[in-house]
Short mmCIF file of C-alpha atoms in Angstrom, two decimals:
data_model
loop_
_atom_site.label_atom_id
_atom_site.label_comp_id
_atom_site.label_asym_id
_atom_site.label_seq_id
_atom_site.Cartn_x
_atom_site.Cartn_y
_atom_site.Cartn_z
CA MET A 1 -2.40 -27.42 -12.98
CA GLU A 2 -3.31 -27.02 -9.35
CA LEU A 3 -5.94 -24.53 -8.29
CA SER A 4 -3.58 -22.44 -6.17
CA SER A 5 -0.97 -22.11 -8.94
CA THR A 6 -3.68 -21.15 -11.46
CA GLY A 7 -4.86 -18.57 -8.94
CA PHE A 8 -1.33 -17.27 -8.54
CA TRP A 9 -0.82 -16.67 -12.26
CA VAL A 10 -4.25 -15.09 -12.79
CA PHE A 11 -4.11 -12.87 -9.69
CA SER A 12 -0.49 -11.79 -10.20
CA ALA A 13 -1.00 -10.94 -13.88
CA LEU A 14 -4.04 -8.83 -13.07
CA ALA A 15 -2.27 -7.22 -10.10
CA VAL A 16 0.71 -6.16 -12.23
CA LEU A 17 -1.58 -4.91 -15.00
CA SER A 18 -3.58 -2.85 -12.49
CA ALA A 19 -0.37 -1.53 -10.93
CA PHE A 20 0.71 -0.25 -14.36
CA GLY A 21 -2.67 1.45 -14.51
CA VAL A 22 -2.08 3.07 -11.10
CA VAL A 23 1.26 4.49 -12.25
CA PHE A 24 0.46 5.51 -15.81
CA PHE A 25 -3.21 6.52 -15.96
CA ARG A 26 -3.50 10.24 -16.60
CA ASN A 27 -6.87 10.66 -14.92
CA ILE A 28 -6.65 10.31 -11.13
CA ILE A 29 -10.07 8.60 -10.89
CA TYR A 30 -8.88 5.81 -13.20
CA ALA A 31 -5.76 5.48 -11.04
CA VAL A 32 -7.85 5.02 -7.89
CA LEU A 33 -10.06 2.44 -9.63
CA SER A 34 -6.89 0.58 -10.71
CA LEU A 35 -5.73 0.74 -7.08
CA ILE A 36 -8.95 -1.00 -5.96
CA SER A 37 -8.35 -3.69 -8.60
CA THR A 38 -4.76 -4.18 -7.41
CA LEU A 39 -5.83 -4.44 -3.77
CA ILE A 40 -8.49 -7.07 -4.52
CA MET A 41 -5.98 -9.10 -6.59
CA VAL A 42 -3.40 -8.92 -3.77
CA SER A 43 -6.12 -10.18 -1.43
CA GLY A 44 -6.64 -13.12 -3.78
CA LEU A 45 -2.90 -13.79 -3.64
CA PHE A 46 -3.13 -13.91 0.17
CA PHE A 47 -5.92 -16.50 -0.14
CA THR A 48 -3.77 -18.64 -2.46
CA MET A 49 -1.00 -18.51 0.17
CA GLY A 50 -3.37 -19.77 2.86
CA ALA A 51 -3.59 -16.52 4.83
CA GLU A 52 -7.36 -16.19 5.04
CA LEU A 53 -7.49 -13.65 7.87
CA ILE A 54 -5.14 -11.21 6.14
CA GLY A 55 -6.92 -11.67 2.81
CA ALA A 56 -10.29 -10.82 4.35
CA LEU A 57 -8.82 -7.84 6.23
CA GLN A 58 -7.23 -6.64 2.98
CA ILE A 59 -10.62 -6.49 1.28
CA LEU A 60 -12.45 -5.05 4.30
CA ILE A 61 -9.96 -2.37 5.38
CA TYR A 62 -7.87 -1.54 2.32
CA ALA A 63 -10.18 -2.04 -0.63
CA VAL A 64 -13.23 -0.60 1.10
CA ALA A 65 -12.31 1.73 3.94
CA ILE A 66 -9.04 3.35 2.81
CA VAL A 67 -10.07 3.73 -0.84
CA VAL A 68 -13.26 5.46 0.31
CA PHE A 69 -10.99 8.10 1.92
CA TYR A 70 -9.31 8.67 -1.44
CA VAL A 71 -12.58 8.84 -3.38
CA LEU A 72 -13.94 11.32 -0.83
CA VAL A 73 -10.92 13.62 -1.16
CA ILE A 74 -10.89 13.35 -4.97
CA SER A 75 -14.54 14.41 -4.99
CA THR A 76 -13.59 17.43 -2.84
CA VAL A 77 -10.46 18.46 -4.76
CA PRO A 78 -11.34 19.27 -8.40
CA GLU A 79 -9.77 17.30 -11.17
CA PHE A 80 -6.12 18.02 -11.81
CA LYS A 81 -5.60 19.95 -15.03
CA GLY A 82 -2.55 19.57 -17.25
CA LYS A 83 0.15 16.95 -17.39
CA ALA A 84 -0.28 13.95 -15.08
CA PHE A 85 3.41 13.11 -14.99
CA GLU A 86 6.65 14.67 -16.09
CA PRO A 87 8.33 12.72 -18.93
CA LYS A 88 11.79 14.03 -18.02
CA TYR A 89 11.66 12.08 -14.74
CA MET A 90 10.88 8.87 -16.65
CA ILE A 91 14.27 9.04 -18.38
CA ILE A 92 16.07 8.47 -15.09
CA SER A 93 13.45 6.61 -13.05
CA LEU A 94 12.61 3.84 -15.53
CA PRO A 95 16.22 2.51 -15.90
CA VAL A 96 16.83 2.85 -12.16
CA GLY A 97 13.57 1.06 -11.40
CA PHE A 98 14.43 -1.67 -13.90
CA LEU A 99 17.84 -2.18 -12.27
CA ILE A 100 16.26 -2.37 -8.81
CA PHE A 101 13.77 -4.93 -10.10
CA ILE A 102 16.56 -7.05 -11.63
CA GLU A 103 18.37 -6.97 -8.30
CA LEU A 104 15.25 -7.86 -6.29
CA ALA A 105 14.32 -10.67 -8.68
CA PHE A 106 17.87 -12.06 -8.62
CA VAL A 107 17.95 -12.03 -4.82
CA SER A 108 14.53 -13.63 -4.53
CA LEU A 109 15.08 -16.31 -7.18
CA TYR A 110 18.64 -17.31 -6.26
CA GLY A 111 18.93 -16.17 -2.66
CA ALA A 112 19.08 -18.85 0.01
CA TRP A 113 17.03 -17.55 2.93
CA LYS A 114 18.39 -18.72 6.24
CA SER A 115 16.21 -18.24 9.27
CA ASN A 116 14.85 -20.10 12.24
CA THR A 117 11.61 -21.80 11.34
CA GLY A 118 8.68 -21.07 13.60
CA ILE A 119 6.37 -23.43 15.39
CA PHE A 120 3.47 -22.84 12.98
CA THR A 121 4.34 -25.31 10.25
CA GLN A 122 1.84 -26.19 7.52
CA ASP A 123 0.50 -29.14 9.52
CA VAL A 124 -0.06 -27.09 12.68
CA ILE A 125 -1.81 -24.34 10.73
CA LYS A 126 -3.96 -26.94 8.98
CA GLU A 127 -4.94 -28.31 12.38
CA VAL A 128 -5.75 -25.13 14.34
CA GLY A 129 -6.68 -22.85 11.43
CA ASN A 130 -4.95 -19.73 10.12
CA VAL A 131 -7.19 -17.27 11.98
CA LYS A 132 -6.56 -18.89 15.35
CA ALA A 133 -2.80 -19.09 14.75
CA VAL A 134 -2.52 -15.39 13.81
CA ALA A 135 -4.79 -14.28 16.64
CA THR A 136 -2.82 -16.31 19.17
CA MET A 137 0.40 -14.57 18.18
CA LEU A 138 -1.31 -11.16 17.99
CA PHE A 139 -2.76 -11.29 21.49
CA THR A 140 0.20 -12.92 23.26
CA LYS A 141 3.58 -11.99 21.81
CA TYR A 142 2.50 -8.83 19.98
CA LEU A 143 0.00 -7.48 22.50
CA PHE A 144 1.96 -4.30 23.26
CA PRO A 145 2.42 -3.31 19.57
CA PHE A 146 -1.31 -3.98 19.13
CA GLU A 147 -2.13 -1.43 21.84
CA VAL A 148 0.37 1.05 20.37
CA ALA A 149 -1.32 0.64 16.97
CA SER A 150 -4.68 1.57 18.49
CA LEU A 151 -3.06 4.66 20.04
CA ILE A 152 -1.57 5.62 16.64
CA LEU A 153 -5.02 5.33 15.04
CA LEU A 154 -6.49 7.60 17.73
CA VAL A 155 -3.76 10.22 17.22
CA ALA A 156 -4.18 10.05 13.43
CA MET A 157 -7.95 10.50 13.78
CA ILE A 158 -7.52 13.61 15.96
CA GLY A 159 -4.85 14.95 13.59
CA ALA A 160 -7.04 14.44 10.52
CA ILE A 161 -9.93 16.25 12.19
CA ILE A 162 -7.69 19.19 13.16
CA LEU A 163 -6.10 19.39 9.68
CA GLY A 164 -9.40 19.07 7.84
CA ARG A 165 -11.53 21.61 9.68
CA LYS A 166 -12.32 24.95 8.07
CA GLU A 167 -10.27 27.88 9.27
CA HIS A 168 -12.75 30.69 8.47
CA VAL A 169 -15.12 29.43 11.17
CA ILE A 170 -12.52 30.45 13.74
CA ASP A 171 -12.07 33.82 12.00
CA GLU A 172 -15.78 34.56 12.24
CA GLU A 173 -15.74 33.73 15.93
CA ALA A 174 -12.79 36.07 16.42
CA LYS A 175 -14.57 38.91 14.61
CA SER A 176 -17.77 38.68 16.62
CA MET B 1 1.86 -25.06 -5.01
CA VAL B 2 3.75 -22.14 -6.52
CA PRO B 3 7.22 -21.70 -4.98
CA TYR B 4 7.48 -18.75 -2.67
CA GLU B 5 10.27 -17.18 -4.76
CA TYR B 6 7.68 -16.24 -7.38
CA TYR B 7 5.66 -14.40 -4.77
CA VAL B 8 8.77 -12.51 -3.61
CA ALA B 9 9.67 -11.59 -7.22
CA LEU B 10 6.10 -10.34 -7.77
CA SER B 11 6.47 -8.31 -4.60
CA GLY B 12 9.65 -6.76 -6.02
CA LEU B 13 7.88 -5.89 -9.28
CA LEU B 14 5.01 -4.15 -7.47
CA MET B 15 7.51 -2.34 -5.24
CA VAL B 16 9.44 -0.99 -8.26
CA LEU B 17 6.20 0.10 -9.95
CA GLY B 18 5.23 2.04 -6.83
CA LEU B 19 8.70 3.59 -6.73
CA ILE B 20 8.43 4.71 -10.37
CA GLY B 21 4.98 6.09 -9.60
CA VAL B 22 6.35 8.18 -6.74
CA ALA B 23 9.15 9.44 -9.03
CA ILE B 24 7.15 10.46 -12.10
CA ARG B 25 3.67 11.50 -10.91
CA ARG B 26 2.98 15.18 -10.24
CA ASN B 27 -0.32 14.95 -8.34
CA ILE B 28 0.02 14.55 -4.56
CA ILE B 29 -2.91 12.12 -4.40
CA ALA B 30 -1.19 9.95 -7.03
CA LEU B 31 1.96 9.95 -4.87
CA LEU B 32 -0.05 8.62 -1.91
CA ILE B 33 -1.66 5.94 -4.10
CA SER B 34 1.79 4.80 -5.30
CA THR B 35 2.87 4.58 -1.66
CA GLU B 36 -0.07 2.28 -0.97
CA LEU B 37 1.15 0.12 -3.85
CA MET B 38 4.59 -0.20 -2.22
CA LEU B 39 3.02 -1.10 1.14
CA ASN B 40 1.06 -3.88 -0.59
CA ALA B 41 4.23 -5.23 -2.18
CA VAL B 42 5.81 -5.52 1.28
CA ASN B 43 2.69 -7.31 2.55
CA ILE B 44 3.02 -9.95 -0.19
CA ALA B 45 6.67 -10.52 0.74
CA PHE B 46 5.79 -10.90 4.44
CA VAL B 47 3.09 -13.51 3.81
CA ALA B 48 5.31 -15.37 1.31
CA PHE B 49 8.11 -15.68 3.87
CA ASP B 50 5.55 -16.86 6.44
CA MET B 51 4.54 -19.63 4.05
CA LYS B 52 8.18 -20.60 3.64
CA LEU B 53 9.33 -20.41 7.26
CA GLY B 54 6.26 -21.83 8.99
CA ASP B 55 5.51 -18.82 11.15
CA VAL B 56 2.68 -16.31 11.49
CA GLY B 57 4.69 -13.31 12.70
CA GLY B 58 4.71 -11.79 9.21
CA GLN B 59 0.94 -11.92 9.03
CA VAL B 60 0.77 -10.08 12.35
CA PHE B 61 3.00 -7.42 10.82
CA VAL B 62 0.73 -7.21 7.77
CA PHE B 63 -2.05 -6.41 10.26
CA PHE B 64 0.07 -3.57 11.69
CA ILE B 65 0.89 -2.29 8.19
CA LEU B 66 -2.84 -2.14 7.45
CA THR B 67 -3.33 -0.06 10.61
CA ILE B 68 -0.50 2.32 9.77
CA ALA B 69 -1.72 2.65 6.17
CA ALA B 70 -5.12 3.71 7.45
CA ALA B 71 -3.52 6.31 9.74
CA GLU B 72 -1.26 7.52 6.91
CA ALA B 73 -4.19 7.88 4.52
CA ALA B 74 -6.20 9.86 7.07
CA VAL B 75 -3.38 12.27 7.94
CA GLY B 76 -2.06 12.55 4.36
CA LEU B 77 -5.45 13.29 2.87
CA GLY B 78 -6.13 15.82 5.62
CA LEU B 79 -2.86 17.52 4.69
CA ILE B 80 -3.81 17.48 1.00
CA MET B 81 -7.15 19.13 1.75
CA ALA B 82 -5.41 21.75 3.91
CA ILE B 83 -2.87 22.46 1.13
CA TYR B 84 -5.62 22.65 -1.47
CA ARG B 85 -7.65 25.06 0.67
CA LEU B 86 -4.57 27.26 1.09
CA ARG B 87 -3.11 27.14 -2.44
CA ARG B 88 -5.93 25.88 -4.77
CA ASP B 89 -3.35 23.49 -6.22
CA VAL B 90 -2.11 19.94 -5.66
CA ASP B 91 0.77 19.92 -8.18
CA THR B 92 4.20 19.03 -6.80
CA GLU B 93 5.90 21.23 -9.44
CA THR B 94 4.42 24.40 -7.95
CA LEU B 95 4.55 23.49 -4.25
CA THR B 96 8.19 24.48 -3.81
CA GLU B 97 8.25 26.54 -0.61
CA LEU B 98 10.70 24.16 1.06
CA LYS B 99 13.04 24.14 -1.96
CA HIS B 100 14.86 27.42 -1.36
#
């Protein structure tokens, strides 16, 4: 068996197993640890598909930076007491989810995808490298969305600071 | 080389797991984590279609999804901390002000 197909089966099995952990672990800390595992396995899947830049960004941004946000907030908010999930919702959501998965799998296994092929075929990407190909598209065709994304990050940062500050500091200033 | 259909089917499986997580979990932080799972499923589908079609536009969109996920995590967790400070509770069963 080829290395990339071995990688696909190993990474996808571990990703699905970790995703079950994210959904069904009662303790929220175990769920976040399963999320880190899933993100690293998805990054490995990107590497098997030949998308090195996205795989590296997945580890750097998702599995390190974003998960640190979650761990920080979980350390601030005390552990949730009581039931982690409501079993009565499982009665309806599991069959519906199973049906949606059957539909998605049918479409992806038997669907004939018709689309214009781009200029970055496997040979071109092998010649110039994946990072250069993605960066060329990012800074030419998608330059305006790139700038809008930076603006969204700035707005989200300001919003998070405003939402997360303590209100009683303002009250004390108003009293004095 | 594994055919790209397998990657798309795996993406569907992760998407459905995230959907079930959003439906059955009661903790708001767990809802956000399940949303991250769904975003990752979409990323896998984008990169798989790139591999099939010989383009890199999907990978550029994965980059944008990473950016938006970071913004969503920052704002969502800020909201959770604000709700917790106000109510001392992060259970969706008891946060029902908008229900009535």
